Amino acid sequence: MNKNSEVIHLHHGSGGEHMTKLLNEVIFKILKNDVLEVRHDGAFLNLQGNLAFSTDSYVVSPIFFKGGNIGELAVNGTVNDLSMCGAVPKYLSLALIIEEGFGLDEFTQIIKSIKEAADKANVQIVTGDTKVVEKGKGDHIYINTSGIGVVHEKANIKIENIKEGDAIIINGAIASHGMAIMSEREGLEFESDILSDTINLNHTIKDLMDRFGDKIHFLRDATRGGLASVLNEIAVDANLGIAIFEEKIKVENQVRSACELLGLDPLYVANEGVFVCIAASEIKEEVVQILQKINPNASEIGFVTAEHPSKIIIESAFGGKRVIKPLVGEQLPRIC
Amino acid sequence: MNKNSEVIHLHHGSGGEHMTKLLNEVIFKILKNDVLEVRHDGAFLNLQGNLAFSTDSYVVSPIFFKGGNIGELAVNGTVNDLSMCGAVPKYLSLALIIEEGFGLDEFTQIIKSIKEAADKANVQIVTGDTKVVEKGKGDHIYINTSGIGVVHEKANIKIENIKEGDAIIINGAIASHGMAIMSEREGLEFESDILSDTINLNHTIKDLMDRFGDKIHFLRDATRGGLASVLNEIAVDANLGIAIFEEKIKVENQVRSACELLGLDPLYVANEGVFVCIAASEIKEEVVQILQKINPNASEIGFVTAEHPSKIIIESAFGGKRVIKPLVGEQLPRIC
């Protein structure tokens, strides 16, 4: 049997010699760092300050897609959740549920992506777990990452801090991740590829915190359920209304075409690198300028209002207004 | 459709209204606490001291078994991993991968068990994630918990601290968890039920730390791969030998019968509530006494020796000696 056709078997999850071999020859070899090196049941950490703690399981299908893979997503997703708490992410755990028969080459590629994404975000994978389930009881690989970050000393991200008149800013075009996955699933071809927008947002958020501190009132990444769902959650939790302008929300042309083809509204399509920043009105131009340096599609898309609490109202380019309801039912299963 | 036949659908994992309903009516309702209440992308924690961080995914099959269920296991397992670091567990994350069609009643029962186990261990579930995968891409439910604990100020648990002459102590009879699961799978009936030994060990470990501090040199729970695999890992990592006495290792009668029936060696069968404590020789009687008050099957089973580094040698009641190798291959898949 040549190396290229090696696969993961149930015994790789048994706690015995085969598991040790998989850990040593792939996982520890690639992810190597001082904390992981201790190889105890848990990692020992020394952290000062207030902490943020977050978890996400990644079940995206397919596991490889244009612009990324499940490994990269698993790092960026949890790094971003911590960032949305105003925290600087420090340490991640990594727990794998592998389906028997999963190829060792693909597995190794995913672990390498995890390492690269962790390095980019300047976080360490410090503890982990590997389970193998029978064929037909999983789907290639599911990944859980949990993360710990230190809350930025100037940060004060709280739903209660959102005020009437605050600006709603997003950092890029929407719906790219969801449509990258859907194009892959449906085998759609466009003139140019639709790439997932998966990226670590922690350095951007740290920059905003350094400059603006508690004038950034709230942050949330617009992942599952898309921008519409996240804005609805915020409006309900804050008991305030949100008014947005359709023309300010950027959607890449090929993403828009794909949405039209599949009958999907980009507002409800998942993102991985898009976040909503709710900022005090006096800093809004500066925030947009900073975000536009990273991504020209960053834009102030609307504002917080007391007029229609718990409701999102969107105004079209022609002045028509409609309510944007929360997502009901399932639009895109297993998008992350 | 009556409530008893309600099941979880893909849309419960979509990030939309159905997911919010599942969260509000089951998960948040049962697990309710101040930190979770904030409902942000991550939890805000305030912890002082050195921290321990651990993760495990639980894929046990069946999910309900005599003596416990996957929910309880998911809490106790991570609580125990933190305890084995000499830490006092404080906070857990909870990430669910649910297979479409999973019954809402069973789901609710599992969340209730999680709450009960968390209360017993005095830990809080502070952040979480819910994903739903299509039928045939999971197996009822997989659960990941990650945990953060504060390392006990007197603790110094390190493989390097293990010394020649140290006592090897275990806190109870072995192989019960593995055989509880196997009896369930094979439909075996015994005169009395075989119960899983799943339990939280954190209060016991804290007690040992309070009393003995750094005279406890090493701790590890004997889960996957059983006592034999864990002792082998320790011997290899410490580059020291371990000598154990067969007659000192307790196995419940019906567990031994089940092992014989299925041709399994109890030394390799998984436990959930058994841990190995490697202690300085001068405190060994006291440690055993304390552990026996909780479980009369606690016992000093052997000692650390420089004579056969990286090897475990067991002596039978008749004086015969043999090497206990690490587990090769898969004995009991999906035992935890």
Short mmCIF file of C-alpha atoms in Angstrom, two decimals, chain A residues 10-11 13-19 39-46 50-57 59 81 84-85 91-95 97 126-134 136-139 142 144 146 148 151 157 218-221 224-225 229 233 326-330 333-334 336, chain B residues 10-11 13-19 39-46 50-57 59 81 84-85 91-95 97 126-134 136-139 142 144 146 148 151 157 218-221 224-225 229 233 326-330 333-334 336:
data_model
loop_
_atom_site.label_atom_id
_atom_site.label_comp_id
_atom_site.label_asym_id
_atom_site.label_seq_id
_atom_site.Cartn_x
_atom_site.Cartn_y
_atom_site.Cartn_z
CA LEU A 10 -10.84 3.18 13.84
CA HIS A 11 -7.71 2.09 15.69
CA GLY A 13 -8.76 6.75 17.79
CA SER A 14 -8.24 3.95 20.31
CA GLY A 15 -5.78 5.56 22.68
CA GLY A 16 -3.17 2.94 21.76
CA GLU A 17 -0.05 2.76 19.62
CA HIS A 18 -1.65 3.71 16.30
CA MET A 19 -3.08 6.85 17.82
CA ARG A 39 1.52 16.40 26.29
CA HIS A 40 -0.60 16.23 29.38
CA ASP A 41 -4.39 15.90 29.55
CA GLY A 42 -4.59 19.67 29.41
CA ALA A 43 -2.38 22.65 28.69
CA PHE A 44 -0.88 24.90 31.34
CA LEU A 45 -1.32 28.59 30.55
CA ASN A 46 -0.31 31.79 32.23
CA ASN A 50 -10.07 39.44 31.89
CA LEU A 51 -10.55 36.50 29.59
CA ALA A 52 -12.88 35.61 26.76
CA PHE A 53 -13.72 31.95 26.06
CA SER A 54 -15.44 30.66 22.94
CA THR A 55 -16.18 27.40 21.13
CA ASP A 56 -17.37 26.32 17.68
CA SER A 57 -17.67 23.02 15.86
CA VAL A 59 -19.04 20.72 9.96
CA ASP A 81 -15.51 34.95 17.88
CA MET A 84 -15.86 40.02 18.60
CA CYS A 85 -15.63 40.01 22.42
CA TYR A 91 -4.75 29.85 22.73
CA LEU A 92 -6.90 27.33 20.89
CA SER A 93 -7.86 23.74 21.55
CA LEU A 94 -8.35 21.39 18.61
CA ALA A 95 -10.70 18.41 18.73
CA ILE A 97 -13.89 13.74 14.86
CA VAL A 126 -2.18 24.04 22.98
CA THR A 127 -4.40 21.02 23.63
CA GLY A 128 -6.44 18.58 21.59
CA ASP A 129 -8.35 15.37 21.11
CA THR A 130 -8.72 12.84 18.29
CA LYS A 131 -11.71 10.56 17.84
CA VAL A 132 -12.45 8.23 14.94
CA VAL A 133 -16.02 7.12 14.14
CA GLU A 134 -17.18 4.37 11.79
CA GLY A 136 -21.26 6.52 7.70
CA LYS A 137 -21.28 8.05 11.19
CA GLY A 138 -19.50 11.25 10.22
CA ASP A 139 -18.50 13.12 7.07
CA TYR A 142 -15.57 17.55 11.94
CA ASN A 144 -14.05 21.76 17.15
CA SER A 146 -12.30 26.42 21.54
CA ILE A 148 -9.12 31.74 25.09
CA VAL A 151 -9.93 41.12 26.68
CA ILE A 157 -18.24 45.41 23.98
CA PHE A 218 -20.57 46.30 19.71
CA LEU A 219 -19.04 43.74 17.36
CA ARG A 220 -20.41 40.56 15.81
CA ASP A 221 -19.34 38.48 12.86
CA ARG A 224 -24.56 31.58 9.92
CA GLY A 225 -27.78 33.21 8.78
CA SER A 229 -29.89 37.29 10.95
CA GLU A 233 -30.34 39.32 16.79
CA PRO A 326 -34.82 36.93 10.72
CA LEU A 327 -34.06 33.76 8.79
CA VAL A 328 -36.81 31.17 9.11
CA GLY A 329 -36.05 27.58 8.16
CA GLU A 330 -32.81 26.35 6.67
CA PRO A 333 -27.05 23.71 5.89
CA ARG A 334 -23.47 22.99 6.96
CA CYS A 336 -19.45 26.38 8.53
CA LEU B 10 -31.46 20.80 9.89
CA HIS B 11 -33.03 24.23 10.36
CA GLY B 13 -28.65 24.57 13.16
CA SER B 14 -29.15 27.38 10.67
CA GLY B 15 -28.53 30.40 12.86
CA GLY B 16 -32.12 31.53 12.32
CA GLU B 17 -35.37 31.55 14.29
CA HIS B 18 -35.64 27.79 14.85
CA MET B 19 -32.17 27.71 16.33
CA ARG B 39 -25.24 35.52 24.97
CA HIS B 40 -22.30 36.91 23.07
CA ASP B 41 -19.98 35.02 20.71
CA GLY B 42 -17.85 34.14 23.70
CA ALA B 43 -18.00 34.25 27.49
CA PHE B 44 -16.29 36.85 29.63
CA LEU B 45 -14.40 35.34 32.55
CA ASN B 46 -12.37 36.70 35.39
CA ASN B 50 -2.17 29.75 36.39
CA LEU B 51 -4.73 28.11 34.17
CA ALA B 52 -5.28 24.66 32.73
CA PHE B 53 -7.15 24.25 29.43
CA SER B 54 -8.45 20.97 28.04
CA THR B 55 -10.77 19.65 25.32
CA ASP B 56 -12.49 16.37 24.48
CA SER B 57 -15.09 15.29 21.98
CA VAL B 59 -18.72 10.10 20.52
CA ASP B 81 -8.81 16.07 32.49
CA MET B 84 -5.39 15.60 36.29
CA CYS B 85 -3.48 18.85 35.67
CA TYR B 91 -15.80 26.84 33.24
CA LEU B 92 -16.81 24.59 30.35
CA SER B 93 -17.83 25.21 26.78
CA LEU B 94 -20.41 22.95 25.17
CA ALA B 95 -20.50 22.26 21.42
CA ILE B 97 -23.16 18.14 16.65
CA VAL B 126 -20.50 29.46 29.82
CA THR B 127 -20.40 29.30 26.03
CA GLY B 128 -21.56 26.92 23.33
CA ASP B 129 -22.36 26.02 19.76
CA THR B 130 -25.06 23.95 18.06
CA LYS B 131 -24.66 22.32 14.67
CA VAL B 132 -27.05 19.94 12.92
CA VAL B 133 -25.85 17.51 10.22
CA GLU B 134 -27.92 15.42 7.81
CA GLY B 136 -26.35 9.46 8.15
CA LYS B 137 -23.61 12.05 8.73
CA GLY B 138 -23.48 11.68 12.49
CA ASP B 139 -24.82 9.34 15.16
CA TYR B 142 -21.58 14.18 19.42
CA ASN B 144 -17.39 18.55 22.66
CA SER B 146 -13.54 22.30 26.56
CA ILE B 148 -10.69 26.04 31.94
CA VAL B 151 -4.15 25.27 38.84
CA ILE B 157 2.00 17.75 38.36
CA PHE B 218 1.66 12.81 38.66
CA LEU B 219 -2.01 12.18 37.86
CA ARG B 220 -3.72 10.71 34.84
CA ASP B 221 -7.17 9.25 34.28
CA ARG B 224 -9.25 5.15 26.39
CA GLY B 225 -6.92 2.17 26.18
CA SER B 229 -2.16 2.08 27.95
CA GLU B 233 2.42 6.24 28.23
CA PRO B 326 0.63 -0.78 25.03
CA LEU B 327 -2.65 -1.37 23.21
CA VAL B 328 -2.16 -2.19 19.55
CA GLY B 329 -5.13 -1.95 17.21
CA GLU B 330 -8.68 -1.18 18.27
CA PRO B 333 -14.19 1.84 19.41
CA ARG B 334 -16.29 4.80 20.55
CA CYS B 336 -16.11 7.72 25.20
#
